[in-house]
């Protein structure tokens, strides 16, 4: 038998978790139909309008964690309207809306999120998002 040489030790910087794509199809047709029609009632909602990016980021991460531990299935995040370019091409609003998908997909709790969908006009329309939290296979929350 040939002797096994140990591999040289390397210093490796810790790698940040890769963002998870939250827009993939993870819901069944019934869920999507209820969300699109506005028949799904959010269990909890949070208004992020008027907050700084840091405040909104902290609230979103805390709220997803709390919602998960409280057994909430559908969370509504009111973000304000999507970004829109001004007359000179500058973005005038929508900073929170522009960051929220990154915050949700890059966080450790991303695996607990089944989907993120635009809200029905009854719940804020283009200015809000539904966050659908997943359950474990046995019906309980992770």
Short mmCIF file of C-alpha atoms in Angstrom, two decimals:
data_model
loop_
_atom_site.label_atom_id
_atom_site.label_comp_id
_atom_site.label_asym_id
_atom_site.label_seq_id
_atom_site.Cartn_x
_atom_site.Cartn_y
_atom_site.Cartn_z
CA UNK A 1 0.00 0.00 0.00
CA UNK A 2 1.08 3.51 -0.78
CA UNK A 3 1.56 5.87 2.13
CA UNK A 4 -1.05 8.60 2.41
CA UNK A 5 0.37 12.08 2.61
CA UNK A 6 -1.57 14.64 4.62
CA UNK A 7 -2.90 17.60 2.71
CA UNK A 8 -1.22 20.93 3.43
CA UNK A 9 -3.19 23.17 5.74
CA UNK A 10 -4.70 26.24 4.14
CA UNK A 11 -6.16 29.23 5.79
CA UNK A 12 -9.60 29.71 4.31
CA UNK A 13 -11.69 32.75 5.01
CA UNK A 14 -15.24 31.94 6.13
CA UNK A 15 -17.63 32.03 3.22
CA UNK A 16 -20.90 33.88 3.55
CA UNK A 17 -23.95 31.76 2.75
CA UNK A 18 -25.07 32.03 -0.85
CA UNK A 19 -28.36 33.83 -1.31
CA UNK A 20 -31.31 31.53 -1.93
CA UNK A 21 -33.58 32.30 -4.87
CA UNK A 22 -36.91 33.11 -3.24
CA UNK A 23 -38.79 33.65 -6.46
CA UNK A 24 -38.66 30.01 -7.56
CA UNK A 25 -41.91 28.09 -7.76
CA UNK A 26 -42.30 26.57 -4.31
CA UNK A 27 -46.00 27.00 -3.67
CA UNK A 28 -48.80 24.80 -4.89
CA UNK A 29 -51.45 26.23 -7.18
CA UNK A 30 -53.92 26.73 -4.33
CA UNK A 31 -51.57 29.04 -2.47
CA UNK A 32 -50.79 31.06 -5.56
CA UNK A 33 -54.49 31.40 -6.45
CA UNK A 34 -55.34 32.60 -2.93
CA UNK A 35 -52.51 35.14 -2.95
CA UNK A 36 -53.33 36.48 -6.42
CA UNK A 37 -57.03 36.79 -5.61
CA UNK A 38 -56.44 38.41 -2.21
CA UNK A 39 -58.28 35.65 -0.34
CA UNK A 40 -55.25 34.80 1.80
CA UNK A 41 -55.29 36.92 4.94
CA UNK A 42 -51.86 37.80 6.35
CA UNK A 43 -51.29 36.54 9.89
CA UNK A 44 -49.09 39.54 10.65
CA UNK A 45 -48.01 42.72 8.88
CA UNK A 46 -45.20 45.22 9.27
CA UNK A 47 -44.97 48.69 7.77
CA UNK A 48 -41.40 49.57 6.78
CA UNK A 49 -42.21 52.94 5.22
CA UNK A 50 -40.35 55.91 6.65
CA UNK A 51 -37.59 53.77 8.15
CA UNK A 52 -33.92 53.97 7.34
CA UNK A 53 -32.38 51.00 5.52
CA UNK A 54 -30.70 49.85 8.75
CA UNK A 55 -33.95 50.06 10.74
CA UNK A 56 -35.93 48.26 8.05
CA UNK A 57 -33.28 45.54 7.71
CA UNK A 58 -33.26 44.86 11.45
CA UNK A 59 -37.06 44.79 11.60
CA UNK A 60 -37.40 42.41 8.64
CA UNK A 61 -34.88 39.93 10.03
CA UNK A 62 -36.34 40.10 13.55
CA UNK A 63 -39.89 39.79 12.26
CA UNK A 64 -39.19 36.75 10.09
CA UNK A 65 -37.54 35.06 13.08
CA UNK A 66 -40.44 35.92 15.38
CA UNK A 67 -43.02 34.89 12.80
CA UNK A 68 -41.29 31.56 12.38
CA UNK A 69 -41.22 30.89 16.11
CA UNK A 70 -44.85 32.04 16.54
CA UNK A 71 -46.14 29.73 13.82
CA UNK A 72 -47.09 32.52 11.42
CA UNK A 73 -47.60 31.23 7.91
CA UNK A 74 -48.20 34.45 5.91
CA UNK A 75 -46.37 37.69 6.68
CA UNK A 76 -47.14 40.98 4.91
CA UNK A 77 -44.29 43.49 4.56
CA UNK A 78 -45.38 46.97 3.50
CA UNK A 79 -42.38 48.38 1.69
CA UNK A 80 -43.71 51.28 -0.33
CA UNK A 81 -43.91 51.44 -4.10
CA UNK A 82 -41.17 49.92 -6.29
CA UNK A 83 -38.30 52.14 -7.45
CA UNK A 84 -39.09 54.64 -10.15
CA UNK A 85 -36.63 56.81 -12.02
CA UNK A 86 -37.03 60.56 -11.72
CA UNK A 87 -36.77 63.04 -14.60
CA UNK A 88 -32.95 62.97 -14.50
CA UNK A 89 -32.73 59.17 -14.22
CA UNK A 90 -32.13 59.12 -10.45
CA UNK A 91 -34.08 56.70 -8.29
CA UNK A 92 -36.40 58.71 -6.09
CA UNK A 93 -37.92 56.02 -3.91
CA UNK A 94 -38.02 52.31 -3.30
CA UNK A 95 -34.71 51.80 -1.49
CA UNK A 96 -36.21 49.37 1.02
CA UNK A 97 -38.15 47.58 -1.70
CA UNK A 98 -34.96 47.26 -3.71
CA UNK A 99 -33.07 45.62 -0.83
CA UNK A 100 -35.68 43.40 0.78
CA UNK A 101 -35.23 40.38 -1.50
CA UNK A 102 -31.49 40.48 -0.86
CA UNK A 103 -32.03 40.68 2.90
CA UNK A 104 -34.42 37.75 2.89
CA UNK A 105 -32.40 35.52 0.57
CA UNK A 106 -29.02 36.12 2.20
CA UNK A 107 -30.12 35.57 5.80
CA UNK A 108 -29.83 32.29 7.71
CA UNK A 109 -33.65 32.12 7.91
CA UNK A 110 -33.99 32.04 4.10
CA UNK A 111 -34.53 28.29 4.22
CA UNK A 112 -37.69 28.91 6.27
CA UNK A 113 -39.22 31.06 3.53
CA UNK A 114 -41.29 29.18 0.96
CA UNK A 115 -41.91 32.15 -1.34
CA UNK A 116 -42.12 35.91 -1.63
CA UNK A 117 -44.95 37.24 -3.77
CA UNK A 118 -46.36 40.69 -4.60
CA UNK A 119 -49.35 41.60 -2.47
CA UNK A 120 -52.92 41.90 -3.67
CA UNK A 121 -54.20 45.51 -3.99
CA UNK A 122 -56.37 44.88 -0.91
CA UNK A 123 -53.17 44.37 1.10
CA UNK A 124 -51.02 47.10 -0.44
CA UNK A 125 -50.53 45.99 -4.05
CA UNK A 126 -47.21 47.02 -5.56
CA UNK A 127 -46.21 48.60 -2.26
CA UNK A 128 -46.22 45.36 -0.26
CA UNK A 129 -44.95 41.78 -0.35
CA UNK A 130 -46.27 38.51 1.01
CA UNK A 131 -43.66 36.33 2.72
CA UNK A 132 -44.89 32.74 2.92
CA UNK A 133 -43.11 30.74 5.61
CA UNK A 134 -42.69 27.01 5.14
CA UNK A 135 -43.66 24.24 7.50
CA UNK A 136 -41.82 21.02 8.27
CA UNK A 137 -43.08 17.86 6.64
CA UNK A 138 -44.99 16.93 9.80
CA UNK A 139 -46.99 20.20 9.63
CA UNK A 140 -45.09 22.00 12.37
CA UNK A 141 -42.87 25.00 11.88
CA UNK A 142 -39.09 24.52 11.86
#
